[in-house]
Coordinates of C-alpha atoms in Angstrom, one line a residue:
Chain A
M144 CA 0.9 -1.2 -3.0
T145 CA 4.4 -0.8 -4.1
D146 CA 4.6 2.8 -3.2
P147 CA 8.0 4.5 -3.7
G148 CA 10.3 2.7 -1.5
L149 CA 10.2 -0.7 -3.0
E150 CA 13.7 -1.1 -4.3
M151 CA 14.4 -4.7 -4.9
E152 CA 16.7 -5.1 -7.8
L153 CA 19.1 -7.9 -8.7
G154 CA 22.6 -6.8 -7.7
G155 CA 23.7 -3.2 -7.1
S156 CA 21.7 -1.5 -9.8
R157 CA 22.3 1.9 -8.2
E158 CA 25.9 2.6 -9.1
G159 CA 28.0 4.9 -7.0
G160 CA 29.5 6.7 -9.9
G161 CA 32.7 7.3 -8.0
S162 CA 32.3 11.1 -8.0
G163 CA 32.0 11.1 -4.3
D164 CA 28.6 12.9 -4.4
L165 CA 26.1 10.6 -2.7
F166 CA 23.3 12.3 -4.6
S167 CA 24.6 11.0 -8.0
K168 CA 22.3 8.0 -7.6
F169 CA 19.2 10.3 -7.9
D170 CA 20.4 11.9 -11.2
P171 CA 18.0 9.8 -13.5
L172 CA 15.0 10.9 -11.4
I173 CA 16.1 14.5 -11.3
E174 CA 16.5 14.5 -15.1
Q175 CA 13.0 12.9 -15.5
R176 CA 11.4 15.6 -13.4
R177 CA 13.4 18.4 -15.1
A178 CA 12.2 17.1 -18.6
L179 CA 8.6 16.9 -17.5
L180 CA 8.5 20.4 -15.9
A181 CA 10.4 21.9 -18.8
K182 CA 7.3 21.3 -20.9
G183 CA 5.5 23.9 -18.7
V184 CA 3.3 21.5 -16.7
T185 CA 2.4 22.3 -13.1
D186 CA 4.4 20.1 -10.7
P187 CA 1.9 17.4 -9.8
F188 CA 3.8 16.6 -6.5
N189 CA 3.9 20.2 -5.2
L190 CA 0.3 21.4 -4.9
V191 CA -0.6 23.8 -2.1
M192 CA -4.1 24.1 -0.6
E193 CA -4.5 27.7 0.4
R194 CA -7.8 27.2 2.1
V195 CA -9.9 24.1 2.9
E196 CA -13.7 24.7 2.9
S197 CA -14.9 21.2 3.5
P198 CA -13.8 17.6 3.1
A199 CA -14.8 17.9 -0.5
V200 CA -13.7 21.5 -1.6
A201 CA -10.5 23.5 -1.2
I202 CA -9.0 26.6 -2.8
C203 CA -5.9 25.8 -4.8
N204 CA -4.1 28.5 -6.9
G205 CA -6.9 30.9 -6.0
R206 CA -9.5 28.5 -7.6
R207 CA -12.3 26.5 -6.0
T208 CA -11.2 22.9 -6.4
I209 CA -13.2 19.7 -5.8
L210 CA -11.1 17.3 -3.9
L211 CA -11.2 13.8 -5.4
G212 CA -7.9 12.5 -4.1
T213 CA -7.8 12.8 -0.3
Y214 CA -8.7 9.3 1.2
N215 CA -11.1 11.4 3.4
Y216 CA -13.7 8.7 2.7
M217 CA -16.2 9.5 5.4
G218 CA -15.6 13.2 5.4
M219 CA -15.0 13.4 9.2
T220 CA -12.4 16.2 9.1
F221 CA -15.0 18.9 9.5
D222 CA -17.5 17.0 11.6
P223 CA -18.5 19.5 14.4
D224 CA -18.3 16.9 17.2
V225 CA -14.9 15.8 16.0
V226 CA -13.6 19.4 15.8
A227 CA -15.1 20.3 19.2
A228 CA -13.4 17.3 20.8
G229 CA -10.0 18.4 19.4
K230 CA -10.4 22.0 20.6
K231 CA -11.4 20.8 24.1
A232 CA -8.4 18.5 24.4
L233 CA -6.1 21.2 23.1
D234 CA -7.4 23.5 25.9
E235 CA -7.3 20.9 28.6
F236 CA -4.1 18.9 27.8
G237 CA -2.0 21.3 25.7
S238 CA -0.5 21.0 22.3
G239 CA 1.6 17.8 22.7
T240 CA 2.8 15.1 25.0
T241 CA 6.6 15.5 24.3
G242 CA 7.0 11.8 25.2
S243 CA 6.9 8.1 24.4
R244 CA 3.8 6.1 25.1
V245 CA 5.8 4.0 27.6
L246 CA 7.2 7.1 29.5
N247 CA 5.3 10.3 29.9
G248 CA 3.3 10.1 26.6
T249 CA 0.2 8.2 27.6
Y250 CA -2.7 10.5 28.5
V251 CA -6.2 9.5 29.3
G252 CA -7.1 10.3 25.6
H253 CA -4.7 7.7 24.4
R254 CA -6.4 5.1 26.5
E255 CA -9.8 6.3 25.3
V256 CA -9.0 6.1 21.6
E257 CA -7.7 2.5 22.2
Q258 CA -11.0 1.7 24.0
A259 CA -12.9 3.2 21.0
L260 CA -10.9 0.9 18.7
R261 CA -11.6 -2.2 20.8
D262 CA -15.3 -1.4 20.7
F263 CA -15.3 -0.6 17.0
Y264 CA -13.6 -3.9 16.1
A265 CA -15.0 -6.0 19.0
M266 CA -11.4 -7.1 19.7
D267 CA -9.5 -7.6 23.0
H268 CA -6.4 -5.4 22.3
A269 CA -5.7 -2.1 20.5
M270 CA -2.4 -0.3 20.2
V271 CA -2.1 3.2 18.8
F272 CA 1.0 4.3 16.9
S273 CA 1.9 7.8 15.7
T274 CA 1.2 7.0 12.1
G275 CA -0.2 4.1 10.0
Y276 CA 3.2 3.7 8.5
Q277 CA 4.7 3.2 11.9
A278 CA 2.0 0.7 12.8
N279 CA 3.1 -1.6 9.9
L280 CA 6.8 -0.9 10.5
G281 CA 6.5 -1.8 14.2
I282 CA 4.2 -4.8 14.2
I283 CA 5.8 -6.5 11.2
S284 CA 9.4 -6.0 12.1
T285 CA 8.8 -7.1 15.7
I286 CA 6.7 -10.2 15.3
A287 CA 8.6 -11.8 12.4
G288 CA 12.0 -12.9 13.6
K289 CA 15.1 -14.2 11.9
D290 CA 14.0 -17.7 11.0
D291 CA 10.4 -16.8 10.3
Y292 CA 8.9 -16.4 6.9
I293 CA 6.8 -13.5 5.7
I294 CA 4.6 -14.3 2.7
L295 CA 3.1 -11.1 1.3
D296 CA 1.2 -9.8 -1.8
I297 CA 3.7 -8.3 -4.3
D298 CA 1.5 -5.1 -4.5
S299 CA 1.8 -4.4 -0.7
H300 CA 2.2 -0.8 0.5
A301 CA 5.6 0.7 1.1
S302 CA 5.1 0.6 4.8
I303 CA 4.7 -3.2 4.7
Y304 CA 7.9 -3.6 2.7
D305 CA 9.7 -1.3 5.0
G306 CA 8.4 -3.3 8.0
C307 CA 9.9 -6.4 6.3
A308 CA 13.2 -4.5 5.6
L309 CA 13.5 -3.4 9.3
G310 CA 13.1 -7.0 10.5
N311 CA 15.2 -10.0 9.8
A312 CA 12.6 -12.5 8.5
Q313 CA 12.8 -14.3 5.1
V314 CA 10.5 -12.2 2.9
I315 CA 8.7 -14.0 0.0
P316 CA 6.3 -12.0 -2.2
F317 CA 3.6 -13.7 -4.3
R318 CA 1.6 -12.6 -7.3
H319 CA -1.1 -10.0 -6.6
N320 CA -4.4 -11.5 -5.3
D321 CA -3.3 -15.0 -6.5
V322 CA -4.6 -17.6 -4.0
D323 CA -2.8 -20.4 -5.7
A324 CA 0.6 -18.6 -5.7
L325 CA 0.1 -17.9 -1.9
E326 CA -0.7 -21.6 -1.2
K327 CA 2.3 -22.9 -3.2
R328 CA 4.7 -20.6 -1.2
L329 CA 3.2 -21.6 2.1
R330 CA 3.7 -25.2 1.2
R331 CA 7.4 -24.6 0.5
V332 CA 8.2 -23.0 3.9
P333 CA 10.5 -25.4 5.9
E334 CA 8.8 -27.5 8.5
G335 CA 8.6 -25.8 11.9
A336 CA 9.3 -22.2 10.7
G337 CA 7.0 -19.4 11.8
K338 CA 4.8 -18.0 9.1
L339 CA 3.2 -14.5 8.8
V340 CA 0.9 -13.8 5.8
I341 CA 0.4 -10.1 5.0
L342 CA -2.6 -9.0 3.0
E343 CA -4.5 -5.8 2.4
G344 CA -8.3 -5.5 2.3
V345 CA -8.3 -2.8 -0.4
Y346 CA -5.2 -2.2 -2.6
S347 CA -4.8 1.6 -2.8
M348 CA -3.5 1.9 -6.4
L349 CA -6.3 0.2 -8.3
G350 CA -8.9 0.1 -5.6
D351 CA -9.4 -3.6 -5.9
V352 CA -10.3 -5.9 -3.1
A353 CA -8.5 -9.1 -2.0
P354 CA -10.1 -12.5 -2.0
L355 CA -9.6 -12.7 1.8
R356 CA -12.0 -15.5 2.4
E357 CA -9.9 -17.9 0.3
M358 CA -6.5 -16.4 1.3
V359 CA -7.2 -16.5 5.0
A360 CA -8.4 -20.1 4.7
V361 CA -5.3 -21.4 3.0
S362 CA -3.1 -19.4 5.4
K363 CA -4.8 -20.9 8.4
A364 CA -4.7 -24.4 6.9
A365 CA -0.9 -24.0 6.6
G366 CA -0.6 -22.9 10.2
A367 CA 0.3 -19.2 9.4
M368 CA -0.7 -16.1 11.3
V369 CA -2.5 -13.5 9.2
L370 CA -2.1 -9.7 9.2
V371 CA -4.5 -7.6 7.1
D372 CA -4.0 -3.9 6.5
E373 CA -7.5 -2.4 6.3
A374 CA -6.4 1.2 5.8
H375 CA -8.6 1.8 2.8
S376 CA -11.7 0.0 4.0
M377 CA -12.3 1.1 7.6
G378 CA -15.5 2.9 8.2
F379 CA -17.4 1.8 5.1
I380 CA -16.7 -1.8 4.0
G381 CA -18.4 -4.6 6.0
P382 CA -21.6 -4.5 8.0
N383 CA -20.0 -2.6 10.9
G384 CA -17.4 -0.8 8.8
R385 CA -14.6 -3.1 10.1
G386 CA -13.3 -3.8 6.6
V387 CA -13.0 -6.4 3.9
A388 CA -12.2 -9.2 6.4
E389 CA -15.5 -8.5 8.1
D390 CA -17.4 -8.2 4.8
Q391 CA -16.1 -11.6 3.6
G392 CA -16.8 -13.2 7.0
V393 CA -13.3 -14.1 8.0
I394 CA -12.4 -11.4 10.6
D395 CA -12.3 -13.9 13.4
D396 CA -9.5 -15.8 11.7
V397 CA -7.4 -12.7 11.2
D398 CA -4.7 -12.4 13.9
F399 CA -3.8 -8.7 13.4
I400 CA -5.6 -5.8 11.7
I401 CA -3.6 -2.7 10.9
G402 CA -5.4 0.5 10.3
T403 CA -4.9 4.3 10.1
F404 CA -6.6 7.5 11.4
S405 CA -5.5 9.4 8.3
K406 CA -8.3 8.1 6.0
S407 CA -11.9 7.5 7.2
V408 CA -11.1 8.6 10.7
G409 CA -9.9 12.0 9.4
T410 CA -6.8 12.8 11.4
V411 CA -3.4 11.1 11.7
G412 CA -2.2 8.0 13.6
G413 CA -2.1 4.3 13.1
F414 CA -3.1 1.2 15.0
C415 CA -3.1 -2.6 15.4
V416 CA -6.0 -4.5 16.9
S417 CA -5.8 -8.2 17.8
N418 CA -7.2 -10.9 20.0
H419 CA -3.8 -12.5 20.6
P420 CA -3.6 -13.2 24.4
K421 CA 0.0 -12.0 24.6
F422 CA -0.5 -8.9 22.5
E423 CA 0.2 -6.3 25.3
I424 CA 3.9 -7.3 25.4
M425 CA 4.2 -5.4 22.0
R426 CA 4.1 -2.2 24.0
L427 CA 7.5 -3.0 25.4
V428 CA 9.3 -4.7 22.5
C429 CA 8.0 -2.7 19.5
R430 CA 10.7 -0.1 18.7
P431 CA 8.6 2.2 16.4
Y432 CA 6.1 2.4 19.3
V433 CA 8.6 3.0 22.1
F434 CA 11.1 5.3 20.5
T435 CA 8.9 8.1 19.2
A436 CA 6.6 10.7 20.7
S437 CA 3.0 9.8 21.1
L438 CA 0.2 11.6 19.3
P439 CA -0.9 15.0 20.5
P440 CA -4.0 15.0 22.9
S441 CA -6.1 16.9 20.3
V442 CA -5.4 14.2 17.7
V443 CA -6.4 11.3 19.9
A444 CA -9.5 13.1 21.0
T445 CA -10.6 13.8 17.4
A446 CA -9.8 10.2 16.5
A447 CA -11.8 8.7 19.4
T448 CA -14.8 10.9 18.6
S449 CA -14.6 10.1 14.9
I450 CA -14.4 6.3 15.5
R451 CA -17.4 6.3 17.8
K452 CA -19.4 8.2 15.1
L453 CA -18.2 5.9 12.3
T454 CA -19.9 3.0 14.1
G455 CA -23.4 4.4 13.4
S456 CA -22.7 5.9 9.9
S457 CA -24.7 3.5 7.7
A458 CA -26.5 6.3 5.8
K459 CA -23.2 7.9 5.0
R460 CA -21.7 4.6 3.9
A461 CA -24.6 4.0 1.5
H462 CA -24.2 7.4 0.0
L463 CA -20.4 6.8 -0.5
W464 CA -21.2 3.6 -2.3
E465 CA -23.7 5.4 -4.5
N466 CA -21.0 8.0 -5.4
S467 CA -18.5 5.3 -6.2
K468 CA -20.9 3.4 -8.5
R469 CA -22.0 6.6 -10.2
L470 CA -18.4 7.8 -10.9
H471 CA -17.3 4.4 -12.0
A472 CA -20.2 4.0 -14.5
G473 CA -19.8 7.6 -15.7
L474 CA -16.1 7.4 -16.4
K475 CA -16.5 4.1 -18.2
Q476 CA -19.2 5.6 -20.3
L477 CA -16.9 8.5 -21.2
G478 CA -14.4 5.9 -22.6
F479 CA -11.8 5.9 -19.9
T480 CA -9.9 2.7 -18.9
L481 CA -10.4 1.9 -15.3
G482 CA -8.4 -0.2 -12.8
T483 CA -11.4 -2.5 -12.0
D484 CA -14.3 -3.7 -14.1
Q485 CA -16.7 -3.0 -11.2
P486 CA -16.4 -0.5 -8.4
Q487 CA -15.0 -2.5 -5.5
S488 CA -14.1 0.4 -3.0
A489 CA -14.1 4.2 -2.8
I490 CA -11.0 4.3 -5.0
I491 CA -11.4 4.5 -8.7
A492 CA -8.2 4.4 -10.8
V493 CA -8.2 5.9 -14.3
I494 CA -5.4 4.3 -16.3
M495 CA -3.3 6.7 -18.4
P496 CA -1.3 5.6 -21.5
D497 CA 1.9 7.1 -20.2
L498 CA 3.4 9.6 -17.6
E499 CA 3.3 12.6 -20.0
T500 CA -0.3 12.1 -20.9
G501 CA -1.1 11.5 -17.3
A502 CA 0.6 14.7 -16.2
A503 CA -1.2 16.7 -18.9
M504 CA -4.5 15.2 -18.0
W505 CA -3.8 15.9 -14.3
E506 CA -3.1 19.5 -15.0
A507 CA -6.1 19.9 -17.3
L508 CA -8.3 18.5 -14.5
L509 CA -6.8 20.9 -12.0
K510 CA -7.5 23.9 -14.3
E511 CA -11.1 22.6 -14.5
G512 CA -11.2 22.7 -10.7
L513 CA -10.6 19.1 -9.8
Y514 CA -7.9 17.5 -7.7
V515 CA -7.0 13.8 -8.2
N516 CA -3.8 11.9 -7.3
L517 CA -1.3 11.3 -10.1
A518 CA 0.4 8.0 -9.4
R519 CA 3.4 6.7 -11.3
P520 CA 6.0 3.9 -11.1
P521 CA 7.4 2.6 -8.9
A522 CA 4.3 3.3 -6.7
T523 CA 2.1 1.7 -9.3
P524 CA 1.8 -2.0 -10.4
S525 CA 3.1 -3.0 -13.9
G526 CA 4.6 0.4 -14.5
M527 CA 1.2 2.1 -14.9
T528 CA 0.5 5.8 -14.7
L529 CA -2.8 6.4 -12.9
L530 CA -5.2 9.2 -12.1
R531 CA -6.4 7.9 -8.8
C532 CA -9.8 9.2 -7.5
S533 CA -10.9 8.6 -4.0
L534 CA -14.5 9.5 -3.2
C535 CA -15.9 11.0 -0.1
A536 CA -19.3 10.6 1.6
E537 CA -19.5 14.4 1.6
H538 CA -19.4 14.6 -2.2
S539 CA -23.0 15.6 -3.2
E540 CA -24.7 14.0 -6.1
E541 CA -24.3 17.3 -8.0
Q542 CA -20.6 17.3 -7.3
V543 CA -20.2 13.8 -8.8
G544 CA -22.0 15.1 -11.9
E545 CA -19.6 18.1 -12.0
I546 CA -16.6 15.8 -11.6
L547 CA -17.8 13.8 -14.7
G548 CA -18.2 17.0 -16.7
M549 CA -14.6 18.0 -15.8
F550 CA -13.3 14.6 -16.8
A551 CA -15.1 14.8 -20.1
A552 CA -13.7 18.3 -20.9
A553 CA -10.1 17.5 -19.7
G554 CA -10.2 14.1 -21.5
R555 CA -11.1 15.7 -24.8
S556 CA -8.6 18.6 -24.5
T557 CA -5.7 16.2 -23.9
G558 CA -6.9 13.6 -26.4
C559 CA -7.4 10.9 -23.8
I560 CA -10.9 10.1 -25.0
Chain B
M251 CA 24.5 -32.9 -19.2
T252 CA 25.3 -32.1 -15.5
D253 CA 22.7 -31.0 -13.0
R254 CA 24.1 -27.5 -13.2
D255 CA 23.8 -27.4 -17.0
E256 CA 20.2 -28.5 -16.7
T257 CA 19.4 -25.8 -14.2
Y258 CA 21.1 -23.3 -16.4
S259 CA 19.1 -24.2 -19.5
R260 CA 15.8 -24.1 -17.5
I261 CA 16.6 -20.7 -16.2
E262 CA 17.6 -19.5 -19.7
A263 CA 14.2 -20.6 -20.9
L264 CA 12.5 -18.7 -18.0
I265 CA 14.4 -15.5 -18.9
E266 CA 13.2 -15.7 -22.5
P267 CA 9.7 -14.1 -22.1
F268 CA 11.2 -11.3 -20.0
N269 CA 14.1 -10.6 -22.4
K270 CA 12.3 -7.9 -24.4
K271 CA 15.6 -6.6 -25.9
G272 CA 16.7 -10.0 -27.1
V273 CA 20.0 -9.7 -25.1
E274 CA 22.3 -12.8 -25.5
I275 CA 22.3 -14.8 -22.3
T276 CA 25.6 -16.0 -20.7
E277 CA 26.7 -16.9 -17.2
G278 CA 27.8 -13.3 -16.7
T279 CA 24.7 -11.6 -18.0
R280 CA 23.6 -9.1 -15.3
F281 CA 19.8 -8.8 -14.7
A282 CA 19.7 -5.1 -13.8
V283 CA 22.4 -3.8 -16.0
D284 CA 22.4 -5.9 -19.1
L285 CA 18.7 -7.0 -19.2
E286 CA 17.6 -3.6 -17.8
W287 CA 15.0 -5.2 -15.6
D288 CA 13.2 -3.0 -13.1
S289 CA 12.3 -4.2 -9.6
L290 CA 8.8 -5.4 -10.7
T291 CA 10.1 -7.4 -13.6
V292 CA 12.6 -9.0 -11.3
M293 CA 9.9 -10.0 -8.8
D294 CA 7.8 -11.5 -11.6
F295 CA 10.7 -13.4 -12.9
V296 CA 11.8 -14.7 -9.5
A297 CA 8.2 -16.0 -8.9
S298 CA 8.5 -18.0 -12.1
V299 CA 11.9 -19.4 -11.0
E300 CA 10.3 -20.4 -7.7
D301 CA 7.5 -22.2 -9.3
E302 CA 9.7 -24.0 -11.9
F303 CA 12.1 -25.4 -9.2
D304 CA 9.6 -25.6 -6.3
V305 CA 11.8 -23.4 -4.0
L306 CA 11.5 -20.2 -2.1
I307 CA 13.9 -17.4 -3.0
S308 CA 13.7 -14.6 -0.3
M309 CA 14.0 -10.9 -1.2
N310 CA 17.2 -10.8 0.9
R311 CA 18.7 -13.6 -1.2
V312 CA 17.5 -12.0 -4.5
A313 CA 19.3 -8.7 -3.5
E314 CA 22.6 -10.6 -3.5
I315 CA 22.2 -12.1 -7.0
E316 CA 23.6 -10.1 -9.8
T317 CA 24.2 -12.5 -12.7
V318 CA 22.6 -15.5 -14.4
G319 CA 25.4 -17.7 -13.1
Q320 CA 24.9 -16.6 -9.5
L321 CA 21.1 -17.4 -9.8
V322 CA 21.9 -20.9 -11.2
D323 CA 24.2 -21.6 -8.2
A324 CA 21.6 -20.2 -5.8
V325 CA 18.8 -22.4 -7.2
D326 CA 21.0 -25.5 -7.1
Q327 CA 21.9 -24.8 -3.5
L328 CA 18.3 -24.2 -2.5
Q329 CA 17.3 -27.5 -4.1
E330 CA 19.9 -29.3 -2.0
D331 CA 18.7 -27.7 1.2

């Protein structure tokens, strides 16, 4: 998605002002925030969790709060095996590696988590980065060179755009999920130029899924390499939880899958898996991999344990889908406008008429004891304000009922429904 | 009508549906400042220009274009390439 960070405007739209203060360019945003907070609303971007009881519940402002905006899809953060593996690694290997993966920062745990990924995806190569953001930044900027073309969905995540900005390739966005628009642009690429098509399995703002079967087919027909970011599908979409590309039967035609440990895996870190025979050279040429410290031993130990457990989590997957369907149907019935007609993922986006109503509704939900994400432009497509809900396999059926009750109360008190 | 005039009038027609404020279009009209387009509007508009002229306009190229006249020149040059 176009998270904050996508700044492509025709000609210097950010004017210097000439005052000499480099912060003058942020004045419009500072003013927008001031005006919003002056109305007495709680700052939606400054919430503190005082205690976290489970993947589904935390204490915020002294109040028990159901968490419905964490991306903790599979609820692995408090899994006893995962926590035990982290503690053991902390005891045995210390708090951090203090080094790059290519120098002193590769411990046995880093190798083990990469093996867990190769097994999980049934692919030949896996490379772990310190965050998912860095995985996109590193892979995209390194593989697409000056005369190559990157064709990407316009609603791509900020990390994808930043990866493009860090490299030197020709960057061409196409209309969201539009197979025809992608095909036309592929056809216009000059003969002989390298082509990289970048897609996401699930788009995080509206929770909609890409038509990967068709898109991968037209990309391959045009001789392009394909990279799919499966951050929001790992662990629960596809027969083995490998994501949308697996679900739609095209994973073997995808050259690179990018993923993260900060969602279903339940910790932090990013990765790329691939079957490309020359993939291992990336470890030497990819600057966001080389010039940063590797993940702490406890983090890679929790990630490896979690990934191994995700492989056999079909009952949890089924429950997560039930939760998603129930929340989607319930919100629709209450009269809310949703980002997708049918539930396509574990993200359900409630579309708000404007930022002020969205902020008021967000605050009313928090007072009811429910946390969701408030998403606003430029992170959102078409200038929308969204209340983004992401479900967790650890939400009980009763909690989903409770959540719907809170939406009903907050919706009525703010005049949304 | 020269080729450039033709390109200009086709681009003028493409601006129309995005010109919500009904700003008068000239060579010097600036997309961000005069038309007040945000980044997403710009990307939608650029996509329609690409399809109309069957060209690719990269984001790097777009970033250098400030006015209608500059866009007309860029499209003419891309068509020659």
